[in-house]
XYZ file of C-alpha atoms in Angstrom:
651
model
C 35.801 -10.042 -22.979
C 36.641 -10.976 -19.365
C 36.913 -14.567 -18.345
C 35.571 -15.321 -14.824
C 35.300 -18.293 -12.522
C 31.872 -19.640 -11.792
C 30.572 -17.471 -8.866
C 31.868 -14.133 -9.906
C 30.489 -14.915 -13.372
C 27.024 -15.657 -11.912
C 27.098 -12.530 -9.754
C 27.719 -10.282 -12.687
C 25.063 -12.012 -14.608
C 22.614 -11.090 -11.814
C 23.866 -7.572 -11.550
C 23.288 -7.214 -15.391
C 19.691 -8.255 -14.873
C 19.177 -5.830 -11.959
C 20.519 -2.969 -14.259
C 18.229 -3.925 -17.043
C 15.056 -4.185 -14.784
C 15.896 -0.906 -13.108
C 16.306 0.585 -16.511
C 12.834 -0.817 -17.519
C 11.348 0.560 -14.419
C 12.717 3.986 -15.078
C 11.325 3.966 -18.648
C 7.923 2.750 -17.401
C 7.788 5.727 -15.045
C 8.886 8.324 -17.584
C 6.656 7.103 -20.277
C 3.644 7.101 -17.816
C 4.652 10.003 -15.647
C 1.307 11.805 -16.098
C -0.346 8.963 -14.116
C 2.119 9.599 -11.169
C 1.752 13.355 -10.225
C 3.789 14.732 -7.353
C 6.249 11.809 -7.400
C 9.482 13.628 -6.470
C 12.996 12.280 -7.031
C 13.258 11.091 -3.398
C 10.145 8.967 -3.645
C 11.145 7.604 -6.955
C 14.488 6.632 -5.597
C 12.894 4.708 -2.625
C 10.569 3.000 -5.210
C 13.474 1.843 -7.360
C 15.177 0.558 -4.193
C 12.064 -1.355 -3.186
C 11.503 -2.538 -6.797
C 14.832 -4.555 -6.521
C 13.161 -6.865 -4.070
C 10.556 -7.783 -6.749
C 13.143 -7.833 -9.439
C 15.164 -10.524 -7.374
C 12.105 -12.796 -7.142
C 11.402 -12.326 -10.910
C 14.983 -12.940 -11.907
C 15.210 -16.073 -9.726
C 11.934 -17.479 -11.106
C 13.188 -17.034 -14.714
C 16.719 -17.614 -14.369
C 16.888 -20.286 -11.610
C 17.601 -23.097 -13.923
C 20.402 -21.101 -15.598
C 21.988 -20.527 -12.258
C 21.696 -24.110 -11.296
C 23.086 -25.311 -14.678
C 26.162 -23.075 -14.348
C 26.708 -23.960 -10.606
C 26.553 -27.697 -10.616
C 29.902 -29.464 -11.006
C 28.798 -32.750 -12.596
C 31.314 -34.529 -14.763
C 29.073 -34.589 -17.891
C 29.701 -30.802 -18.248
C 33.253 -31.598 -19.105
C 32.451 -33.723 -22.137
C 29.785 -31.480 -23.461
C 31.208 -28.046 -22.280
C 30.840 -26.298 -25.615
C 27.244 -27.482 -26.247
C 26.211 -27.228 -22.726
C 27.296 -23.499 -22.424
C 25.709 -22.798 -25.847
C 22.345 -24.227 -24.870
C 22.279 -22.318 -21.464
C 23.550 -19.062 -22.840
C 20.741 -19.302 -25.471
C 18.280 -19.962 -22.584
C 19.580 -16.925 -20.629
C 19.211 -14.626 -23.735
C 15.766 -15.855 -24.730
C 14.072 -16.058 -21.184
C 15.441 -12.563 -20.326
C 14.529 -11.119 -23.712
C 10.925 -12.232 -23.055
C 11.053 -10.614 -19.608
C 12.250 -7.367 -21.090
C 9.619 -7.484 -23.811
C 6.713 -7.992 -21.359
C 7.943 -5.123 -19.282
C 7.899 -2.908 -22.475
C 4.509 -4.121 -23.650
C 3.120 -3.398 -20.215
C 4.507 0.075 -20.225
C 2.027 0.804 -23.072
C -0.875 -1.518 -21.746
C -0.662 0.357 -18.371
C -2.305 3.406 -19.818
C -5.429 1.369 -20.467
C -5.636 -0.710 -17.331
C -3.698 1.514 -14.688
C -2.087 -1.588 -13.187
C 0.560 -4.105 -13.975
C -0.690 -7.018 -16.000
C -1.378 -10.280 -14.235
C -1.847 -13.752 -15.636
C -5.375 -13.091 -16.153
C -4.368 -11.097 -19.230
C -3.803 -14.373 -20.942
C -7.424 -15.406 -20.597
C -8.415 -11.822 -21.617
C -6.657 -12.310 -24.991
C -7.043 -16.175 -25.439
C -9.877 -15.722 -28.005
C -8.168 -12.904 -29.861
C -6.963 -14.237 -33.180
C -4.766 -11.223 -34.235
C -2.488 -10.831 -31.086
C 0.559 -10.968 -33.222
C -0.878 -8.390 -35.545
C -1.596 -6.060 -32.612
C 1.914 -6.419 -31.253
C 3.397 -5.864 -34.704
C 1.431 -2.712 -35.401
C 2.311 -1.501 -31.879
C 5.995 -1.539 -32.934
C 5.247 1.333 -35.167
C 2.380 3.023 -33.302
C 4.600 3.431 -30.282
C 8.035 3.732 -32.014
C 9.669 5.758 -29.168
C 9.236 2.680 -26.925
C 10.305 0.335 -29.681
C 13.522 2.332 -29.993
C 13.994 2.219 -26.263
C 13.530 -1.460 -26.258
C 16.159 -1.986 -28.882
C 18.546 0.308 -27.034
C 17.856 -1.731 -23.638
C 18.316 -4.946 -25.725
C 21.724 -3.515 -27.006
C 22.734 -2.756 -23.499
C 21.740 -6.266 -22.304
C 23.594 -8.044 -25.183
C 26.694 -5.873 -24.677
C 26.851 -6.735 -20.960
C 26.177 -10.410 -21.767
C 29.115 -10.580 -24.164
C 31.409 -8.642 -21.781
C 32.101 -11.735 -19.657
C 32.503 -15.454 -20.189
C 32.783 -18.443 -17.966
C 36.266 -19.626 -17.540
C 37.080 -23.374 -17.722
C 36.934 -25.213 -14.559
C 39.710 -27.601 -13.301
C 37.346 -30.479 -13.020
C 38.281 -33.883 -11.863
C 39.565 -33.788 -8.403
C 37.625 -34.846 -5.344
C 38.320 -31.515 -3.706
C 36.886 -29.679 -6.636
C 33.577 -31.613 -6.576
C 33.379 -31.333 -2.755
C 33.859 -27.655 -2.655
C 31.576 -26.700 -5.479
C 28.796 -29.129 -4.306
C 28.970 -27.495 -0.901
C 28.618 -24.064 -2.572
C 25.547 -25.111 -4.358
C 23.746 -25.548 -1.015
C 23.911 -21.851 0.108
C 23.050 -20.828 -3.509
C 19.847 -22.862 -3.393
C 19.115 -21.514 0.013
C 19.515 -17.859 -0.859
C 17.588 -18.498 -4.114
C 14.636 -19.756 -2.034
C 14.800 -16.819 0.247
C 14.900 -14.451 -2.872
C 11.822 -16.119 -4.337
C 9.870 -15.977 -1.129
C 11.061 -12.380 -0.354
C 12.435 -13.151 3.049
C 12.811 -15.970 5.497
C 11.322 -17.147 8.654
C 8.014 -18.597 9.664
C 6.555 -14.922 9.851
C 7.301 -14.325 6.270
C 4.618 -15.109 3.724
C 5.844 -15.292 -0.029
C 6.193 -11.984 -1.388
C 3.022 -10.688 -3.103
C 2.029 -7.734 -5.343
C 0.525 -6.050 -2.304
C 3.944 -5.827 -0.572
C 4.820 -2.992 -3.037
C 2.587 -0.829 -0.789
C 5.491 -0.717 1.639
C 7.390 1.682 -0.642
C 4.695 4.093 -1.804
C 2.409 6.895 -0.606
C -0.337 6.137 -3.183
C -1.637 2.824 -4.382
C -1.165 3.845 -8.061
C 2.646 4.093 -7.412
C 2.824 0.327 -6.674
C 2.971 -0.272 -10.451
C 6.281 1.612 -10.449
C 7.685 -0.687 -7.757
C 6.582 -3.813 -9.404
C 7.718 -5.536 -12.635
C 5.585 -7.360 -15.101
C 7.343 -10.762 -15.031
C 6.772 -10.820 -11.180
C 2.973 -10.007 -11.515
C 2.431 -12.575 -14.350
C 4.241 -15.268 -12.381
C 2.762 -14.618 -8.976
C -0.841 -14.683 -10.330
C -0.524 -18.095 -12.311
C -3.346 -20.374 -11.050
C -4.787 -17.426 -9.002
C -8.488 -17.505 -9.547
C -9.893 -14.443 -11.293
C -13.363 -13.067 -10.584
C -16.312 -13.532 -12.697
C -17.864 -10.308 -14.112
C -21.521 -10.351 -13.141
C -24.485 -8.516 -14.886
C -27.455 -9.419 -12.751
C -28.522 -5.834 -12.784
C -28.715 -4.009 -16.179
C -28.109 -0.430 -14.904
C -25.929 0.977 -12.191
C -28.732 2.888 -10.582
C -30.731 -0.356 -10.322
C -27.733 -1.992 -8.791
C -27.205 0.762 -6.229
C -30.789 0.638 -5.076
C -30.081 -2.837 -3.663
C -26.433 -2.436 -2.463
C -24.095 0.465 -2.779
C -20.582 0.476 -1.294
C -20.296 4.187 -1.835
C -21.388 5.960 1.283
C -22.436 9.572 1.173
C -22.094 12.342 3.778
C -25.101 12.223 6.208
C -24.172 14.018 9.368
C -25.119 17.517 10.660
C -23.874 17.369 14.150
C -20.248 18.351 14.865
C -17.706 15.627 14.570
C -16.027 14.342 17.669
C -12.459 14.838 16.562
C -11.010 14.963 20.034
C -11.866 11.179 20.446
C -8.813 8.708 20.111
C -9.368 5.357 18.432
C -7.666 2.149 19.432
C -8.365 -1.012 17.448
C -7.227 -4.206 19.064
C -7.205 -7.338 16.715
C -6.849 -10.449 18.744
C -5.346 -13.429 16.976
C -7.695 -16.373 16.592
C -10.298 -15.142 19.213
C -13.211 -16.880 17.826
C -16.634 -16.398 19.460
C -16.292 -19.859 21.030
C -13.607 -18.659 23.505
C -16.032 -16.284 25.255
C -18.321 -17.361 28.098
C -20.282 -14.002 27.650
C -21.295 -14.834 24.127
C -22.161 -18.436 24.997
C -24.233 -18.333 28.104
C -26.278 -21.336 27.156
C -23.373 -23.465 26.070
C -22.773 -26.801 28.022
C -26.120 -26.358 29.567
C -25.292 -22.928 30.896
C -21.994 -23.996 32.627
C -19.522 -22.855 30.026
C -17.116 -20.195 31.431
C -14.894 -19.627 28.353
C -11.171 -18.785 28.261
C -11.222 -15.028 28.172
C -12.649 -13.614 31.484
C -11.348 -10.185 31.029
C -12.756 -9.779 27.564
C -16.030 -11.134 28.783
C -16.192 -8.484 31.529
C -15.297 -5.770 28.924
C -17.993 -6.980 26.568
C -20.701 -6.730 29.194
C -19.881 -2.982 29.364
C -19.636 -2.461 25.541
C -21.666 -2.405 22.412
C -21.175 -6.164 21.670
C -22.499 -7.910 18.715
C -23.643 -11.596 19.519
C -23.497 -12.534 15.780
C -20.175 -11.114 14.640
C -18.384 -12.703 11.660
C -15.012 -12.782 10.182
C -14.750 -12.663 6.321
C -12.185 -15.542 6.348
C -9.972 -17.920 8.219
C -6.621 -16.256 7.638
C -5.081 -13.231 9.278
C -4.378 -11.619 5.928
C -8.135 -11.739 5.121
C -8.851 -9.631 8.309
C -6.683 -6.562 7.959
C -8.093 -5.081 4.715
C -11.750 -5.822 5.866
C -11.247 -4.180 9.236
C -9.319 -1.021 8.213
C -10.542 -0.552 4.703
C -13.935 -2.221 4.520
C -12.711 -4.535 1.765
C -13.239 -8.348 2.476
C -11.567 -11.266 0.795
C -13.581 -13.442 -1.468
C -12.256 -16.780 -3.003
C -8.625 -15.762 -2.389
C -7.176 -13.226 0.025
C -7.496 -9.727 -1.211
C -3.853 -8.814 -0.599
C -2.405 -11.694 -2.697
C -5.179 -11.648 -5.369
C -4.859 -10.381 -8.920
C -6.395 -7.252 -7.557
C -4.017 -6.503 -4.713
C -2.647 -3.344 -6.342
C -6.070 -1.644 -6.799
C -6.408 1.745 -5.304
C -7.837 1.672 -1.863
C -8.421 4.140 0.959
C -9.154 3.363 4.559
C -9.936 4.439 8.000
C -6.462 5.788 8.516
C -6.653 7.897 5.381
C -9.858 9.518 6.514
C -8.743 10.071 10.079
C -5.325 11.233 8.915
C -7.118 13.967 6.816
C -9.042 14.940 9.968
C -5.759 15.556 11.933
C -5.248 12.330 13.490
C -1.934 10.605 14.203
C -2.231 7.176 12.809
C -0.091 4.220 13.612
C 0.126 0.366 13.609
C 1.548 -1.951 16.191
C 2.408 -5.539 15.642
C 5.123 -7.470 17.609
C 6.427 -9.524 14.730
C 9.517 -8.755 12.799
C 8.779 -5.581 10.647
C 7.181 -6.483 7.365
C 5.730 -9.796 8.629
C 2.700 -10.964 6.564
C 2.957 -7.724 4.561
C 0.879 -5.902 7.237
C 3.033 -2.837 6.842
C 2.055 -2.644 3.173
C -1.670 -2.831 3.510
C -1.777 -0.524 6.703
C 0.181 2.084 4.829
C -2.299 1.986 1.955
C -5.042 2.162 4.524
C -3.579 5.443 5.837
C -1.809 4.189 9.002
C 1.317 6.306 8.551
C 3.690 5.019 11.435
C 4.681 1.385 12.127
C 5.815 -0.033 15.422
C 7.153 -3.613 15.288
C 9.931 -5.676 16.717
C 12.562 -3.307 15.348
C 11.175 -0.444 17.239
C 10.689 -2.631 20.397
C 14.372 -3.327 20.173
C 15.267 0.297 19.610
C 13.474 1.214 22.719
C 15.897 -1.036 24.699
C 13.314 -3.468 25.884
C 14.341 -6.572 24.035
C 15.963 -9.565 25.772
C 16.209 -13.165 24.942
C 13.007 -13.953 26.899
C 11.079 -11.321 24.861
C 10.743 -13.504 21.817
C 8.286 -16.361 21.695
C 10.634 -18.344 19.396
C 8.396 -18.352 16.394
C 6.238 -15.237 15.653
C 7.558 -12.198 17.646
C 7.389 -10.451 20.987
C 5.134 -11.997 23.680
C 1.671 -10.131 23.649
C 1.975 -8.856 27.245
C 5.384 -7.238 26.796
C 4.605 -5.736 23.419
C 1.196 -4.364 24.633
C 2.932 -2.693 27.507
C 5.400 -1.132 25.178
C 2.429 -0.119 23.028
C 0.634 1.592 25.930
C 3.723 3.600 26.794
C 4.290 4.618 23.139
C 0.748 5.699 22.604
C 1.021 7.905 25.713
C 3.793 9.775 23.767
C 1.758 10.179 20.716
C 0.030 13.523 19.786
C -3.866 13.454 20.236
C -6.156 12.700 18.577
C -4.659 9.469 17.443
C -5.889 6.323 15.709
C -3.888 3.152 16.304
C -4.339 -0.537 15.299
C -2.771 -3.457 17.050
C -2.596 -6.974 15.957
C -1.644 -9.658 18.644
C 0.233 -12.869 17.915
C 0.613 -15.030 21.039
C -2.656 -16.940 20.687
C -1.457 -18.987 17.781
C 0.331 -22.147 16.928
C 2.584 -23.523 18.429
C 0.364 -22.497 21.434
C 3.235 -21.701 23.875
C 3.250 -19.073 26.756
C 6.093 -17.461 28.656
C 7.682 -19.663 31.380
C 6.526 -17.310 34.213
C 2.902 -17.946 33.214
C 2.998 -21.725 33.420
C 0.542 -23.129 36.051
C -1.123 -19.540 36.205
C -4.221 -20.502 34.158
C -6.918 -23.050 34.276
C -6.402 -26.359 32.612
C -8.344 -27.517 29.583
C -8.475 -29.879 26.684
C -8.752 -27.381 23.766
C -5.850 -26.409 21.595
C -4.739 -22.946 22.563
C -6.336 -23.225 25.979
C -3.357 -21.512 27.718
C -2.478 -19.089 25.043
C -6.103 -17.778 24.880
C -5.939 -17.133 28.610
C -2.550 -15.556 28.302
C -3.556 -13.213 25.559
C -6.710 -12.197 27.540
C -4.303 -11.517 30.482
C -2.203 -9.361 28.307
C -5.346 -7.489 27.137
C -6.366 -7.006 30.789
C -2.837 -5.759 31.713
C -2.924 -3.378 28.862
C -6.283 -1.854 29.918
C -5.118 -1.645 33.600
C -2.136 0.437 32.528
C -3.839 2.524 29.838
C -6.688 3.391 32.219
C -4.193 5.351 34.356
C -3.144 7.544 31.250
C -4.557 10.881 30.306
C -5.868 9.795 26.937
C -7.759 6.706 28.221
C -11.235 8.245 29.079
C -11.425 9.907 25.756
C -10.753 6.996 23.604
C -12.934 4.466 21.586
C -11.610 1.015 21.852
C -12.582 -1.639 19.178
C -11.874 -5.236 20.011
C -12.152 -7.745 17.128
C -10.650 -11.144 16.056
C -8.997 -11.718 12.842
C -10.527 -15.099 12.600
C -11.867 -18.051 14.523
C -9.847 -21.170 15.031
C -10.318 -24.901 15.884
C -13.835 -25.409 17.022
C -14.911 -28.027 19.628
C -18.691 -27.447 20.349
C -21.064 -28.694 17.745
C -22.737 -25.061 17.581
C -19.322 -23.946 16.238
C -18.565 -26.706 13.761
C -21.009 -25.526 11.048
C -20.303 -23.029 8.252
C -22.129 -20.561 10.453
C -20.194 -21.035 13.646
C -16.772 -21.388 12.076
C -16.757 -17.731 11.256
C -18.161 -16.183 14.406
C -16.028 -13.760 16.211
C -16.412 -11.010 18.892
C -17.004 -7.446 17.634
C -16.839 -4.941 20.462
C -17.004 -1.149 20.709
C -16.030 0.143 24.139
C -15.893 3.653 25.675
C -14.852 4.029 29.313
C -17.969 6.030 30.263
C -20.178 3.040 29.303
C -22.159 5.125 26.912
C -22.124 2.402 24.215
C -23.291 -0.390 26.570
C -25.632 -2.865 24.780
C -25.543 -6.601 23.651
C -27.091 -6.502 20.123
C -28.288 -9.507 18.128
C -27.608 -7.497 14.894
C -25.418 -9.507 12.402
C -22.116 -7.676 12.142
C -18.987 -8.286 9.990
C -15.420 -7.151 10.074
C -15.966 -4.679 7.251
C -18.603 -2.927 9.195
C -15.932 -1.704 11.737
C -14.540 1.134 9.584
C -17.959 2.688 8.888
C -19.036 2.333 12.468
C -15.990 4.102 13.944
C -16.590 7.029 11.476
C -20.355 6.983 12.656
C -19.417 7.007 16.409
C -17.147 9.936 15.698
C -19.696 11.854 13.713
C -17.117 12.203 10.867
C -19.168 13.580 7.794
C -17.122 12.205 5.031
C -17.886 10.188 1.852
C -16.102 6.832 1.848
C -16.024 3.431 0.157
C -16.688 0.213 2.133
C -18.354 -3.056 1.534
C -19.590 -2.936 5.172
C -22.185 -0.595 6.836
C -22.279 1.402 10.053
C -23.764 -0.832 12.754
C -25.249 2.128 14.487
C -27.058 3.406 11.352
C -30.572 1.958 11.677
C -31.282 2.514 7.920
C -28.409 0.390 6.593
C -28.716 -3.371 5.931
C -27.023 -5.671 8.406
C -25.545 -8.713 7.012
C -22.320 -10.852 6.806
C -20.690 -12.411 3.674
C -18.042 -15.038 3.656
C -16.807 -17.371 0.964
C -17.301 -21.029 2.168
C -16.640 -24.236 0.442
C -17.017 -22.713 -3.040
C -20.148 -20.858 -2.032
C -20.873 -17.266 -1.071
C -22.517 -17.426 2.325
C -24.897 -14.568 3.226
C -26.178 -14.146 6.854
C -29.041 -11.833 7.139
C -31.927 -11.575 9.674
C -32.500 -15.014 10.904
C -31.177 -16.830 7.784
C -27.933 -18.330 6.325
C -28.071 -18.680 2.528
C -25.277 -20.309 0.451
C -25.090 -19.499 -3.259
C -22.449 -20.737 -5.829
C -22.820 -17.785 -8.220
C -25.681 -19.518 -10.282
C -27.767 -21.600 -7.869
C -28.792 -21.282 -4.151
C -27.820 -24.436 -2.559
C -28.626 -23.967 1.007
C -30.947 -21.943 3.257
C -31.086 -22.258 7.022
C -32.731 -20.592 9.951
C -29.825 -20.340 12.275
C -31.992 -19.000 15.141
C -33.896 -22.246 15.269
C -31.080 -24.474 13.640
C -27.660 -23.287 14.934
C -25.987 -26.389 13.594
C -27.538 -25.948 10.084
C -28.983 -29.428 9.808
C -32.251 -28.638 8.066
C -31.853 -27.161 4.528
C -34.924 -25.203 3.675
C -33.935 -24.343 0.121
C -36.786 -26.349 -1.318
C -39.482 -25.174 1.143
C -42.719 -23.926 -0.296
C -43.554 -21.943 2.792
C -44.420 -18.375 1.631
C -42.587 -16.602 4.386
C -39.360 -18.649 3.750
C -39.547 -18.102 -0.028
C -39.967 -14.412 0.504
C -36.827 -14.251 2.612
C -34.993 -16.499 0.201
C -35.790 -14.353 -2.795
C -34.916 -11.026 -0.877
C -31.457 -12.428 0.177
C -30.681 -13.860 -3.260
C -31.347 -10.402 -4.849
C -29.155 -8.780 -2.197
C -26.307 -11.154 -2.630
C -26.323 -10.961 -6.362
C -26.086 -7.061 -5.977
C -23.296 -7.505 -3.517
C -21.362 -9.862 -5.813
C -21.823 -7.604 -8.815
C -20.611 -4.649 -6.932
C -17.665 -6.612 -5.403
C -16.596 -8.528 -8.486
C -16.919 -5.852 -11.010
C -15.443 -3.079 -9.006
C -12.426 -5.321 -8.323
C -11.918 -6.041 -12.053
C -12.344 -2.344 -12.917
C -10.274 -1.057 -9.965
C -13.140 1.061 -8.533
C -12.506 0.621 -4.790
C -12.371 4.314 -4.066
C -14.751 7.191 -4.716
C -14.308 9.029 -8.062
C -13.314 12.207 -6.117
């Protein structure tokens, strides 16, 4: 046994756990290898490497108290050293034995669920009176894994007993001062490890971040570990399984997210696609969409986008599915909206999905994602990879291109929009055609600052983000000016959409209807799409609509519909104040899963002041019944397929 001082001792304890977690991951892969075909050794190595990121978070969650207990230099440890160490050694052994055990149990359970278990599994088995008996019989039914578990536990105990903590020379002022100072960086790096990164651009690591290390969604279970997925989904709301419709055929007659082939004409596979997602560009910033606002005097904050919308297929009633950026990406590129909680951090964030990039990639398109934040920000790289966008261009690539200087960074989120969009234009110009790219802007966001050289360039205003919206619009204009001179421009479909709306000022935008309105725009330089449509549109309609404009005859899965298909229903669904909100026709309906609470005619009542849910007028009752049936079908398709991991076509 080796006697080590405090921090080398803790370092080896952590290394021991990394070895154990990696061993569990390899056993998980080998035992379930039939579910991961075509996973070669290089891919597996990358997944093992990526898995350490999730292992660190799980280890710090489960062992954080132990690390702190060993690190703190308080005097009471001297008097009770023997008992103090005995207690915390027991804690270390017990908590990590539990972690190892749940990894092994999930190695078996994976074959039934095809995903790592989440905290929801507790509620699934809470009424099962014989859980202990099931586990006990499993020890014999799956004896090879039982044997592997015992061997791993033997390795764990061996490594545990290999080192011990040497006595500290406690008592001096210097001792306490030094070790108290060392606790501070330990706490700091522990927080970073639990979050999965640092900085304002980094969201706490979620299950969906495993998509960064895989080529197929099913492989995310290799990257993850079960203690992580259990801890990360505590208090996360699970979806209710609905049974409004008894049969699948009856359900599909009302709403079906599986879209069949339907084209006979030749696909336009030489048409490029550029999707531009503009941060916080709610419909209220547009003068074009609000010609009657302020008694017809409202000019808006985005003059270039207004000009572009006048020459595009623009939807007056476009809707975001949520109020966060992470709600938008899966909806736009994969047709999967967020309900109750953002999809990417929900219990179902590891479900198999496809997306626009996957289909276009299979048609020979080069696919790429551009975002000026530090690479990995918000987990966008993970979800875009799963959606089939194979190349990623972020701050790192911007720096590699030699374009970065101290004035390029906005101090919070990333590269200023104008600089990054110019880099994007030149990079796109080098891509093989046809290509499909998606861009996510970042400058029109809190703290609402703009580059110094643009101060005094834009008109004054009282709204939060007044200058940043105008700056982002300028960046958009500059991008189009440069792109229009490039050879690919005339043969490109541009899609402009917001991720969500932001702070609202006009009463027309302070209702549950107005707060989610955004521009949804399809533009072709030849003007062939020009039309202002009053059709209801939502972010998840973009994926199907792009395929239809390109005449791509592929089956696909999406909760949205093509906006140019006259036969498909046009609607928008959002989750608002514990209610599912459906916008369809002239109506807004809010339903809590059991009861319809509100029903408004937004065409006559834009501020939603007159609730018609108790109206006895036959025409109102007819539309209310129709929308209730439709929303129930939508929710049954959404919730049940999320629970069952059926977000891709069977083939």
